[in-house]
Tab-separated table of C-alpha atoms in Angstrom:
chain	number	residue	atom	x	y	z
Z	1	THR	CA	18.847	-220.220	-12.901
Z	2	SER	CA	22.430	-220.198	-14.250
Z	3	PRO	CA	24.445	-216.993	-14.721
Z	4	SER	CA	24.211	-217.326	-18.502
Z	5	LEU	CA	20.420	-217.625	-18.399
Z	6	LEU	CA	20.231	-214.673	-16.031
Z	7	LEU	CA	22.341	-212.583	-18.386
Z	8	LEU	CA	20.031	-213.537	-21.263
Z	9	SER	CA	16.973	-212.585	-19.182
Z	10	LEU	CA	18.520	-209.225	-18.294
Z	11	SER	CA	19.312	-208.475	-21.940
Z	12	ARG	CA	15.801	-209.361	-23.063
Z	13	TYR	CA	14.122	-207.329	-20.336
Z	14	ARG	CA	16.437	-204.411	-21.011
Z	15	GLY	CA	15.331	-204.303	-24.645
Z	16	PHE	CA	11.712	-204.969	-23.694
Z	17	THR	CA	11.744	-202.109	-21.187
Z	18	LEU	CA	13.188	-199.760	-23.808
Z	19	PHE	CA	10.376	-200.767	-26.169
Z	20	LEU	CA	7.669	-200.397	-23.505
Z	21	THR	CA	8.812	-196.949	-22.360
Z	22	PHE	CA	9.012	-195.890	-26.002
Z	23	LEU	CA	5.416	-197.071	-26.468
Z	24	PHE	CA	4.222	-195.379	-23.282
Z	25	TYR	CA	5.586	-191.936	-24.110
Z	26	THR	CA	4.466	-192.263	-27.707
Z	27	SER	CA	0.926	-192.585	-26.354
Z	28	TYR	CA	1.404	-189.519	-24.142
Z	29	HIS	CA	2.286	-187.351	-27.138
Z	30	LEU	CA	-0.280	-189.065	-29.320
Z	31	SER	CA	-3.015	-187.847	-26.960
Z	32	ARG	CA	-1.672	-184.264	-26.894
Z	33	LYS	CA	-1.674	-183.727	-30.634
Z	34	PRO	CA	-5.406	-183.798	-31.631
Z	35	ILE	CA	-6.146	-180.258	-30.392
Z	36	SER	CA	-3.784	-178.771	-32.985
Z	37	ILE	CA	-5.482	-180.738	-35.767
Z	38	VAL	CA	-9.023	-179.922	-34.658
Z	39	LYS	CA	-8.432	-176.154	-34.387
Z	40	SER	CA	-8.829	-175.655	-38.125
Z	41	GLN	CA	-12.171	-177.476	-37.946
Z	42	LEU	CA	-13.502	-175.525	-34.960
Z	43	HIS	CA	-13.061	-172.245	-36.846
Z	44	ARG	CA	-13.240	-172.288	-40.660
Z	45	ASN	CA	-13.904	-169.939	-43.535
Z	46	CYS	CA	-17.603	-170.700	-43.917
Z	47	SER	CA	-17.945	-168.577	-47.057
Z	48	THR	CA	-16.094	-171.222	-49.058
Z	49	LEU	CA	-18.486	-173.999	-47.973
Z	50	ILE	CA	-22.014	-174.878	-49.066
Z	51	ARG	CA	-24.490	-174.336	-46.271
Z	52	PRO	CA	-26.998	-177.190	-45.755
Z	53	PRO	CA	-30.549	-175.947	-46.490
Z	54	ASN	CA	-32.004	-177.471	-43.312
Z	55	LEU	CA	-29.458	-175.876	-40.960
Z	56	ASN	CA	-30.965	-173.688	-38.236
Z	57	GLY	CA	-29.496	-170.271	-37.479
Z	58	THR	CA	-29.113	-167.033	-39.345
Z	59	ASP	CA	-25.400	-166.196	-39.152
Z	60	ASN	CA	-24.051	-166.959	-42.601
Z	61	GLU	CA	-20.453	-166.168	-41.650
Z	62	THR	CA	-20.001	-168.598	-38.736
Z	63	TRP	CA	-22.558	-171.354	-39.394
Z	64	CYS	CA	-19.806	-173.965	-39.871
Z	65	ASP	CA	-17.834	-173.035	-36.718
Z	66	TRP	CA	-18.063	-174.561	-33.253
Z	67	ALA	CA	-18.993	-172.100	-30.518
Z	68	PRO	CA	-17.334	-170.538	-28.586
Z	69	PHE	CA	-14.593	-170.559	-31.240
Z	70	ASP	CA	-16.865	-168.898	-33.819
Z	71	LYS	CA	-16.015	-165.333	-32.721
Z	72	ASP	CA	-13.290	-162.990	-33.938
Z	73	ASN	CA	-11.236	-163.743	-30.820
Z	74	TYR	CA	-11.024	-167.455	-31.663
Z	75	GLN	CA	-7.199	-167.415	-31.781
Z	76	THR	CA	-7.057	-166.012	-28.255
Z	77	LEU	CA	-9.463	-168.726	-27.086
Z	78	PHE	CA	-7.339	-171.393	-28.741
Z	79	GLY	CA	-4.324	-169.961	-26.931
Z	80	ALA	CA	-6.220	-170.086	-23.623
Z	81	VAL	CA	-7.121	-173.766	-24.138
Z	82	ASP	CA	-3.536	-174.618	-25.036
Z	83	ASN	CA	-2.217	-172.653	-22.093
Z	84	SER	CA	-4.548	-174.405	-19.659
Z	85	PHE	CA	-2.806	-177.662	-20.506
Z	86	LEU	CA	0.712	-176.275	-20.646
Z	87	VAL	CA	0.638	-174.141	-17.485
Z	88	ALA	CA	-0.772	-177.073	-15.506
Z	89	TYR	CA	1.903	-179.298	-17.057
Z	90	ALA	CA	4.702	-176.869	-16.203
Z	91	ILE	CA	3.571	-176.485	-12.580
Z	92	GLY	CA	2.926	-180.189	-12.123
Z	93	MET	CA	6.293	-181.207	-13.560
Z	94	PHE	CA	8.212	-179.677	-10.647
Z	95	PHE	CA	6.280	-181.923	-8.254
Z	96	SER	CA	6.057	-184.991	-10.445
Z	97	GLY	CA	9.654	-186.051	-9.795
Z	98	ILE	CA	8.991	-185.971	-6.046
Z	99	PHE	CA	5.979	-188.269	-6.334
Z	100	GLY	CA	7.755	-190.480	-8.843
Z	101	GLU	CA	10.532	-191.188	-6.329
Z	102	ARG	CA	8.036	-192.311	-3.679
Z	103	VAL	CA	5.473	-194.283	-5.727
Z	104	PRO	CA	6.255	-197.480	-7.671
Z	105	LEU	CA	6.846	-196.441	-11.272
Z	106	ARG	CA	4.509	-199.119	-12.621
Z	107	TYR	CA	1.577	-197.780	-10.604
Z	108	TYR	CA	2.530	-194.154	-11.243
Z	109	LEU	CA	2.590	-194.568	-15.020
Z	110	THR	CA	-0.541	-196.719	-15.064
Z	111	ILE	CA	-2.609	-194.193	-13.117
Z	112	GLY	CA	-1.259	-191.328	-15.213
Z	113	MET	CA	-2.118	-192.966	-18.538
Z	114	LEU	CA	-5.591	-194.054	-17.419
Z	115	LEU	CA	-6.453	-190.555	-16.192
Z	116	SER	CA	-4.979	-188.954	-19.304
Z	117	GLY	CA	-7.151	-191.237	-21.421
Z	118	LEU	CA	-10.187	-190.157	-19.415
Z	119	PHE	CA	-9.602	-186.407	-19.840
Z	120	THR	CA	-8.695	-186.757	-23.504
Z	121	CYS	CA	-11.990	-188.548	-24.098
Z	122	LEU	CA	-13.879	-185.917	-22.100
Z	123	PHE	CA	-12.659	-183.213	-24.475
Z	124	GLY	CA	-13.979	-185.208	-27.431
Z	125	LEU	CA	-17.298	-185.827	-25.686
Z	126	GLY	CA	-17.897	-182.083	-25.914
Z	127	PHE	CA	-18.769	-182.707	-29.571
Z	128	TYR	CA	-21.382	-185.358	-28.839
Z	129	LEU	CA	-22.811	-183.586	-25.764
Z	130	ASN	CA	-22.971	-180.290	-27.689
Z	131	ILE	CA	-20.893	-178.402	-25.114
Z	132	HIS	CA	-19.978	-174.829	-26.051
Z	133	SER	CA	-18.379	-173.536	-22.835
Z	134	ILE	CA	-14.767	-172.357	-23.014
Z	135	TRP	CA	-14.457	-173.136	-19.311
Z	136	TYR	CA	-15.265	-176.806	-19.899
Z	137	TYR	CA	-12.545	-177.247	-22.517
Z	138	ALA	CA	-10.012	-175.227	-20.501
Z	139	PHE	CA	-10.702	-177.261	-17.336
Z	140	VAL	CA	-10.409	-180.609	-19.125
Z	141	GLN	CA	-7.137	-179.546	-20.730
Z	142	ALA	CA	-5.761	-178.309	-17.386
Z	143	MET	CA	-6.535	-181.626	-15.693
Z	144	ASN	CA	-4.998	-183.488	-18.603
Z	145	GLY	CA	-1.869	-181.362	-18.286
Z	146	LEU	CA	-1.512	-182.281	-14.611
Z	147	VAL	CA	-1.852	-186.035	-15.112
Z	148	GLN	CA	0.452	-186.018	-18.133
Z	149	THR	CA	3.347	-184.932	-15.894
Z	150	THR	CA	3.495	-188.533	-14.711
Z	151	GLY	CA	5.065	-189.567	-18.003
Z	152	TRP	CA	8.485	-188.059	-18.586
Z	153	PRO	CA	10.201	-188.350	-15.156
Z	154	ALA	CA	8.855	-191.893	-14.798
Z	155	VAL	CA	10.020	-193.229	-18.178
Z	156	VAL	CA	13.444	-191.561	-17.816
Z	157	ALA	CA	13.843	-193.019	-14.327
Z	158	CYS	CA	12.771	-196.439	-15.600
Z	159	VAL	CA	15.278	-196.372	-18.445
Z	160	GLY	CA	17.906	-195.100	-16.005
Z	161	ASN	CA	17.237	-198.059	-13.701
Z	162	TRP	CA	17.899	-200.504	-16.522
Z	163	PHE	CA	20.757	-198.830	-18.355
Z	164	GLY	CA	22.697	-197.349	-15.464
Z	165	LYS	CA	25.116	-194.551	-16.307
Z	166	GLY	CA	26.096	-195.825	-19.755
Z	167	LYS	CA	23.660	-193.639	-21.659
Z	168	ARG	CA	24.903	-192.288	-24.959
Z	169	GLY	CA	23.517	-189.488	-27.073
Z	170	PHE	CA	22.826	-191.747	-30.055
Z	171	ILE	CA	20.845	-194.330	-28.067
Z	172	MET	CA	18.866	-191.654	-26.266
Z	173	GLY	CA	18.323	-189.788	-29.532
Z	174	VAL	CA	16.804	-192.866	-31.150
Z	175	TRP	CA	14.701	-193.621	-28.066
Z	176	ASN	CA	13.529	-190.007	-27.816
Z	177	SER	CA	11.956	-190.262	-31.276
Z	178	HIS	CA	8.852	-191.424	-29.387
Z	179	THR	CA	7.966	-187.720	-29.078
Z	180	SER	CA	7.826	-187.204	-32.835
Z	181	VAL	CA	6.306	-190.643	-33.499
Z	182	GLY	CA	3.514	-189.804	-31.061
Z	183	ASN	CA	2.927	-186.442	-32.732
Z	184	ILE	CA	2.801	-188.074	-36.162
Z	185	LEU	CA	0.402	-190.834	-35.110
Z	186	GLY	CA	-1.743	-188.335	-33.194
Z	187	SER	CA	-1.983	-186.130	-36.270
Z	188	LEU	CA	-2.876	-189.003	-38.575
Z	189	ILE	CA	-5.475	-190.495	-36.224
Z	190	ALA	CA	-7.087	-187.120	-35.524
Z	191	GLY	CA	-7.056	-186.313	-39.233
Z	192	VAL	CA	-9.163	-189.361	-40.039
Z	193	PHE	CA	-12.108	-188.022	-38.025
Z	194	VAL	CA	-11.585	-184.239	-37.982
Z	195	SER	CA	-13.835	-183.389	-40.941
Z	196	SER	CA	-16.698	-185.734	-40.045
Z	197	ALA	CA	-16.865	-186.000	-36.248
Z	198	TRP	CA	-14.005	-184.202	-34.504
Z	199	GLY	CA	-14.939	-185.687	-31.147
Z	200	MET	CA	-13.496	-189.032	-32.255
Z	201	SER	CA	-10.181	-187.267	-32.904
Z	202	PHE	CA	-9.854	-187.150	-29.106
Z	203	ILE	CA	-11.742	-190.269	-28.057
Z	204	VAL	CA	-9.648	-192.703	-30.116
Z	205	PRO	CA	-6.273	-191.370	-28.797
Z	206	GLY	CA	-7.781	-191.368	-25.295
Z	207	ILE	CA	-8.643	-195.059	-25.610
Z	208	ILE	CA	-5.145	-195.776	-26.942
Z	209	ILE	CA	-3.280	-194.151	-24.026
Z	210	ALA	CA	-5.609	-195.805	-21.500
Z	211	SER	CA	-4.891	-199.172	-23.145
Z	212	THR	CA	-1.154	-198.630	-22.863
Z	213	GLY	CA	-1.730	-197.909	-19.171
Z	214	VAL	CA	-3.187	-201.396	-18.829
Z	215	LEU	CA	-0.125	-202.818	-20.617
Z	216	CYS	CA	2.101	-200.933	-18.191
Z	217	PHE	CA	0.360	-202.429	-15.168
Z	218	PHE	CA	0.770	-206.012	-16.355
Z	219	PHE	CA	4.142	-205.977	-18.129
Z	220	LEU	CA	6.466	-203.223	-16.866
Z	221	VAL	CA	9.400	-204.355	-14.725
Z	222	GLU	CA	10.769	-201.208	-13.127
Z	223	SER	CA	14.407	-202.146	-12.679
Z	224	GLU	CA	16.959	-204.916	-12.881
Z	225	SER	CA	16.917	-205.223	-9.104
Z	226	ASP	CA	13.168	-205.825	-9.288
Z	227	LEU	CA	13.685	-208.591	-11.843
Z	228	LEU	CA	16.522	-210.134	-9.855
Z	229	ALA	CA	14.399	-210.092	-6.708
Z	230	ARG	CA	11.711	-212.055	-8.554
Z	231	ILE	CA	14.278	-214.523	-9.864
Z	232	LEU	CA	15.782	-214.920	-6.400
Z	233	LYS	CA	12.392	-215.608	-4.926
Z	234	ALA	CA	11.564	-218.185	-7.615
Z	235	SER	CA	14.990	-219.865	-7.493
Z	236	GLN	CA	15.893	-220.225	-3.830
Z	237	SER	CA	17.979	-223.287	-4.541
Z	238	ARG	CA	20.380	-221.308	-6.795
Z	239	ILE	CA	21.008	-218.261	-4.608
Z	240	ALA	CA	24.709	-219.075	-4.410
Z	241	ASP	CA	25.083	-218.883	-8.186
Z	242	LEU	CA	23.339	-215.531	-8.284
Z	243	GLU	CA	25.515	-214.126	-5.499
Z	244	VAL	CA	28.625	-215.070	-7.423
Z	245	PHE	CA	27.312	-213.719	-10.727
Z	246	SER	CA	25.425	-210.514	-9.993
Z	247	PRO	CA	28.190	-208.377	-8.404
Z	248	GLY	CA	30.240	-208.619	-11.584
Z	249	GLN	CA	27.552	-207.107	-13.812
Z	250	SER	CA	27.880	-203.377	-14.459
Z	251	ASN	CA	24.109	-202.943	-14.861
Z	252	SER	CA	23.137	-205.339	-12.109
Z	253	ILE	CA	22.409	-204.769	-8.425
Z	254	SER	CA	25.040	-202.324	-7.251
Z	255	SER	CA	27.604	-203.482	-4.731
Z	256	GLU	CA	28.030	-199.933	-3.468
Z	257	PRO	CA	26.764	-199.123	0.016
Z	258	ALA	CA	23.012	-198.629	0.010
Z	259	GLU	CA	23.202	-195.465	2.073
Z	260	GLU	CA	24.739	-193.622	-0.864
Z	261	HIS	CA	21.509	-194.061	-2.804
Z	262	THR	CA	18.854	-193.509	-0.156
Z	263	LYS	CA	18.766	-189.724	0.090
Z	264	ALA	CA	17.372	-187.846	-2.901
Z	265	ILE	CA	19.113	-184.650	-3.926
Z	266	SER	CA	17.434	-181.396	-2.917
Z	267	PHE	CA	15.985	-178.927	-5.409
Z	268	CYS	CA	18.660	-176.333	-4.647
Z	269	GLY	CA	21.340	-179.004	-4.724
Z	270	ALA	CA	20.269	-180.014	-8.226
Z	271	LEU	CA	20.372	-176.381	-9.372
Z	272	ARG	CA	23.993	-176.138	-8.207
Z	273	ILE	CA	25.119	-178.914	-10.558
Z	274	PRO	CA	27.253	-177.216	-13.237
Z	275	GLY	CA	25.221	-176.744	-16.404
Z	276	VAL	CA	21.743	-177.369	-14.995
Z	277	MET	CA	20.752	-173.699	-14.980
Z	278	GLU	CA	22.075	-173.013	-18.483
Z	279	PHE	CA	20.499	-176.047	-20.110
Z	280	SER	CA	17.207	-175.537	-18.241
Z	281	LEU	CA	16.856	-171.946	-19.470
Z	282	CYS	CA	17.974	-172.942	-22.967
Z	283	LEU	CA	15.271	-175.624	-23.005
Z	284	LEU	CA	12.716	-173.011	-21.952
Z	285	PHE	CA	13.217	-171.151	-25.241
Z	286	ALA	CA	13.780	-174.293	-27.331
Z	287	LYS	CA	10.497	-175.769	-26.087
Z	288	LEU	CA	8.754	-172.459	-26.674
Z	289	VAL	CA	9.543	-172.832	-30.376
Z	290	SER	CA	8.819	-176.555	-30.567
Z	291	TYR	CA	5.446	-176.397	-28.808
Z	292	THR	CA	4.330	-173.381	-30.794
Z	293	PHE	CA	4.757	-175.537	-33.879
Z	294	LEU	CA	3.090	-178.470	-32.122
Z	295	TYR	CA	-0.094	-176.502	-31.392
Z	296	TRP	CA	-0.239	-173.956	-34.235
Z	297	LEU	CA	1.444	-175.451	-37.300
Z	298	PRO	CA	-1.672	-177.187	-38.745
Z	299	LEU	CA	-3.699	-173.970	-38.420
Z	300	TYR	CA	-0.862	-171.959	-39.992
Z	301	ILE	CA	-0.681	-174.361	-42.950
Z	302	ALA	CA	-4.463	-174.293	-43.362
Z	303	ASN	CA	-4.574	-170.471	-43.287
Z	304	VAL	CA	-1.514	-169.684	-45.382
Z	305	ALA	CA	-1.324	-172.609	-47.807
Z	306	HIS	CA	-5.126	-173.075	-47.905
Z	307	PHE	CA	-5.163	-176.807	-47.174
Z	308	ASP	CA	-8.266	-178.406	-45.691
Z	309	PRO	CA	-8.021	-179.528	-42.019
Z	310	LYS	CA	-7.033	-183.131	-42.795
Z	311	GLU	CA	-4.419	-182.173	-45.379
Z	312	ALA	CA	-2.950	-179.531	-43.055
Z	313	GLY	CA	-2.714	-182.075	-40.242
Z	314	ASP	CA	-1.034	-184.633	-42.483
Z	315	MET	CA	1.401	-182.041	-43.815
Z	316	SER	CA	2.354	-180.936	-40.287
Z	317	THR	CA	3.663	-184.440	-39.519
Z	318	LEU	CA	6.674	-183.680	-41.720
Z	319	PHE	CA	7.924	-181.321	-39.014
Z	320	ASP	CA	8.001	-184.274	-36.618
Z	321	VAL	CA	9.638	-186.542	-39.176
Z	322	GLY	CA	12.424	-183.989	-39.374
Z	323	GLY	CA	12.486	-183.943	-35.573
Z	324	ILE	CA	13.254	-187.672	-35.443
Z	325	VAL	CA	16.247	-187.214	-37.731
Z	326	GLY	CA	17.382	-184.106	-35.853
Z	327	GLY	CA	17.326	-185.844	-32.471
Z	328	ILE	CA	19.358	-188.793	-33.746
Z	329	VAL	CA	21.891	-186.576	-35.536
Z	330	ALA	CA	22.274	-184.334	-32.469
Z	331	GLY	CA	22.945	-187.333	-30.248
Z	332	LEU	CA	25.404	-188.899	-32.686
Z	333	VAL	CA	27.363	-185.673	-33.279
Z	334	SER	CA	27.526	-184.852	-29.565
Z	335	ASP	CA	28.817	-188.365	-28.855
Z	336	GLN	CA	31.605	-188.029	-31.395
Z	337	THR	CA	32.634	-184.493	-30.415
Z	338	GLY	CA	31.925	-184.613	-26.685
Z	339	GLY	CA	30.182	-181.250	-27.051
Z	340	ARG	CA	26.533	-181.337	-25.997
Z	341	ALA	CA	26.258	-177.548	-25.671
Z	342	SER	CA	28.119	-176.864	-28.919
Z	343	THR	CA	25.885	-179.261	-30.853
Z	344	CYS	CA	22.760	-177.565	-29.496
Z	345	CYS	CA	24.161	-174.106	-30.199
Z	346	VAL	CA	25.045	-174.839	-33.833
Z	347	MET	CA	21.588	-176.303	-34.524
Z	348	LEU	CA	19.897	-173.317	-32.880
Z	349	ILE	CA	22.003	-170.887	-34.941
Z	350	LEU	CA	20.950	-172.669	-38.127
Z	351	ALA	CA	17.300	-172.895	-37.041
Z	352	ALA	CA	16.764	-169.128	-36.770
Z	353	PRO	CA	17.270	-168.265	-40.480
Z	354	MET	CA	15.452	-171.434	-41.546
Z	355	LEU	CA	12.364	-170.370	-39.600
Z	356	PHE	CA	12.531	-166.982	-41.304
Z	357	LEU	CA	12.817	-168.617	-44.739
Z	358	TYR	CA	9.981	-171.041	-44.053
Z	359	ASN	CA	7.612	-168.197	-43.281
Z	360	HIS	CA	8.535	-166.322	-46.463
Z	361	ILE	CA	9.098	-169.042	-49.084
Z	362	GLY	CA	7.799	-172.199	-47.428
Z	363	GLN	CA	4.434	-172.086	-49.204
Z	364	TYR	CA	5.646	-171.376	-52.738
Z	365	SER	CA	5.274	-174.991	-53.828
Z	366	LEU	CA	4.546	-178.410	-52.373
Z	367	ALA	CA	8.200	-179.457	-52.686
Z	368	THR	CA	9.353	-176.297	-50.896
Z	369	THR	CA	6.839	-176.855	-48.101
Z	370	ILE	CA	7.960	-180.448	-47.593
Z	371	GLY	CA	11.660	-179.581	-47.645
Z	372	MET	CA	11.388	-176.621	-45.286
Z	373	LEU	CA	9.234	-178.518	-42.796
Z	374	LEU	CA	11.750	-181.379	-42.654
Z	375	VAL	CA	14.720	-179.036	-42.192
Z	376	CYS	CA	12.978	-176.827	-39.611
Z	377	GLY	CA	11.775	-179.884	-37.689
Z	378	ALA	CA	15.311	-181.303	-37.502
Z	379	LEU	CA	16.923	-178.040	-36.385
Z	380	VAL	CA	14.201	-177.091	-33.876
Z	381	ASN	CA	13.663	-180.499	-32.262
Z	382	GLY	CA	17.289	-181.679	-32.351
Z	383	PRO	CA	18.503	-179.501	-29.417
Z	384	TYR	CA	15.227	-180.073	-27.554
Z	385	ALA	CA	15.644	-183.856	-27.849
Z	386	LEU	CA	19.310	-183.777	-26.847
Z	387	ILE	CA	18.749	-181.653	-23.736
Z	388	THR	CA	15.822	-183.709	-22.419
Z	389	THR	CA	17.649	-187.023	-22.843
Z	390	ALA	CA	21.442	-187.276	-23.025
Z	391	VAL	CA	22.133	-183.906	-21.360
Z	392	SER	CA	19.720	-184.688	-18.514
Z	393	ALA	CA	21.412	-188.078	-18.106
Z	394	ASP	CA	24.862	-186.460	-18.050
Z	395	LEU	CA	23.850	-183.883	-15.459
Z	396	GLY	CA	21.864	-186.378	-13.384
Z	397	THR	CA	24.992	-188.541	-13.055
Z	398	HIS	CA	27.470	-185.674	-12.684
Z	399	GLU	CA	30.695	-186.433	-10.824
Z	400	SER	CA	29.772	-183.904	-8.127
Z	401	LEU	CA	26.875	-186.142	-7.074
Z	402	ARG	CA	29.255	-188.902	-5.911
Z	403	GLY	CA	27.090	-191.753	-7.111
Z	404	ASN	CA	23.715	-190.501	-5.897
Z	405	SER	CA	21.496	-192.603	-8.189
Z	406	ARG	CA	18.320	-190.781	-7.190
Z	407	ALA	CA	19.393	-187.421	-8.602
Z	408	LEU	CA	18.433	-188.311	-12.190
Z	409	SER	CA	14.672	-187.975	-11.808
Z	410	THR	CA	15.039	-184.707	-9.862
Z	411	VAL	CA	17.385	-183.160	-12.432
Z	412	THR	CA	15.140	-184.393	-15.259
Z	413	ALA	CA	12.081	-182.836	-13.622
Z	414	ILE	CA	13.855	-179.497	-13.115
Z	415	ILE	CA	15.124	-179.310	-16.696
Z	416	ASP	CA	11.868	-180.437	-18.287
Z	417	GLY	CA	9.784	-178.384	-15.860
Z	418	THR	CA	11.682	-175.226	-16.781
Z	419	GLY	CA	11.327	-176.127	-20.447
Z	420	SER	CA	7.607	-176.606	-19.939
Z	421	ILE	CA	7.296	-172.969	-18.883
Z	422	GLY	CA	8.451	-172.098	-22.383
Z	423	ALA	CA	6.097	-174.706	-23.800
Z	424	ALA	CA	3.266	-172.857	-22.056
Z	425	LEU	CA	4.407	-169.398	-23.136
Z	426	GLY	CA	4.877	-170.233	-26.819
Z	427	PRO	CA	1.308	-171.201	-27.760
Z	428	LEU	CA	-0.081	-168.444	-25.498
Z	429	LEU	CA	2.029	-165.786	-27.188
Z	430	ALA	CA	1.173	-167.234	-30.594
Z	431	GLY	CA	-2.529	-166.908	-29.764
Z	432	LEU	CA	-2.078	-163.285	-28.728
Z	433	ILE	CA	0.253	-162.308	-31.588
Z	434	SER	CA	-1.268	-164.216	-34.523
Z	435	PRO	CA	-4.173	-161.749	-35.005
Z	436	THR	CA	-1.524	-159.144	-35.892
Z	437	GLY	CA	-0.056	-161.419	-38.565
Z	438	TRP	CA	1.939	-164.634	-38.834
Z	439	ASN	CA	5.127	-162.662	-39.560
Z	440	ASN	CA	5.128	-161.437	-35.962
Z	441	VAL	CA	4.702	-165.001	-34.656
Z	442	PHE	CA	7.775	-166.125	-36.579
Z	443	PHE	CA	9.712	-163.087	-35.357
Z	444	MET	CA	8.960	-164.274	-31.820
Z	445	LEU	CA	10.176	-167.795	-32.679
Z	446	VAL	CA	13.430	-166.548	-34.210
Z	447	THR	CA	14.065	-164.356	-31.149
Z	448	ALA	CA	13.501	-167.330	-28.832
Z	449	ASP	CA	15.982	-169.425	-30.835
Z	450	ILE	CA	18.645	-166.732	-30.559
Z	451	LEU	CA	18.116	-166.401	-26.783
Z	452	ALA	CA	18.376	-170.178	-26.364
Z	453	CYS	CA	21.680	-170.088	-28.209
Z	454	LEU	CA	23.077	-167.221	-26.136
Z	455	LEU	CA	22.279	-169.011	-22.874
Z	456	LEU	CA	24.694	-171.779	-23.825
Z	457	SER	CA	27.567	-169.449	-24.684
Z	458	ARG	CA	29.518	-170.087	-21.455
Z	459	LEU	CA	29.290	-173.859	-21.844
Z	460	VAL	CA	30.218	-173.647	-25.522
Z	461	TYR	CA	33.259	-171.554	-24.640
Z	462	LYS	CA	34.278	-174.158	-22.072
Z	463	GLU	CA	33.908	-176.988	-24.601
Z	464	VAL	CA	35.888	-175.123	-27.252
Z	465	ARG	CA	38.704	-174.514	-24.772
Z	466	GLY	CA	38.717	-178.218	-24.055
Z	467	TRP	CA	39.061	-179.025	-27.744
Z	468	CYS	CA	41.952	-176.564	-28.003
Z	469	GLY	CA	43.731	-178.212	-25.080
Z	470	HIS	CA	43.291	-175.341	-22.612
Z	471	SER	CA	41.110	-177.303	-20.187
Z	472	PRO	CA	40.276	-180.962	-19.483
Z	473	ARG	CA	37.899	-182.398	-22.091
Z	474	HIS	CA	35.022	-184.555	-20.882
Z	475	ARG	CA	33.124	-186.484	-23.525
Z	476	GLY	CA	29.390	-185.729	-23.079
């Protein structure tokens, strides 16, 4: 194998790995989305529907609902089901990075996607097995939350293995659109079945994520060093060429001493990296807002704008379309300005009044609904996307780490794990507050946005001083 052919192989596998990890995490989010679409089917306004004459039962007000979500406390029960997933996810995320460092990423992702497919399907089987126990649905969601923690640290570590330290906000912003793409596809797939047989809204996404787990097992190459080891083994006669070529490649096997990369950073050591605490707490509130929309937006649209379940699910995808644009714009702007914190802060400042306006005028017309959903999606998901990708990469390769390549997955797990606490709190609070009125839910979201912004104030001040020439300016 000549150096030129090796370089071509590395370039192809680098792009292929980016595509595969994009596909994998798309399937993770695709399997999370159906519950938000199905909520409006599990509890409906039965008085507007025609009751079949051969239907058993005497309750004319809840005949079309699915027990146990047919009671007045259905919003609290929905919040409990959501929280089962999100609390398990938040707890599991702090441990996922530890396991991910010690288990081959290919096996780790494969097992995670297969198990996630299983638990997603089990939720849908509740429809066909006529299960009406809140404990069943809460348990299945909790187990799904645990196994889904395998996804994010593993795909970030895999991309980090291939792209080294040269991550840019724009590239990561484009790649991170898998979150919104997964939400959109999950909404559309669930919407196809929600009105006829809602169980298939879970079973089909479950089969999809399990299938991507099979793809992961057969096709994922974890790192460039893994690929080079395979090439070396298959091309023993050309080892000399490889030894001459590989040290000169910036993304190739590192020529640095191996002992610098063997010891993973401690939890407390990661917390001491400048900026980790601020961005982690900011993400807590940013994710609180984003995941409240993820789990409650279709039901809000159905209740306020009076769309049917499928139409509400389809309409909610516009929030994620805006999120794709917001993530890319946030990455591009932060690249050009060198201000990650400032970019997040500006978007959060703009998001707060937009959320207020959406609640008050967002349902006046179809055009207004579409426009407000796109704008709110961009402003809410832009900071969230930037923090979980480019910011995590910056902090995981901070100069204070002195080249410790194993810090990235630990820092990523801490930041996303802290954010996941907010992701758990948001839907829970929405379930508790929504019976008092949607205005109070949006007041909570606006407050969370403002708190997220305030938590970045020190870093923003530091970046502004750098722009004014009062302190050294570091791009990113």
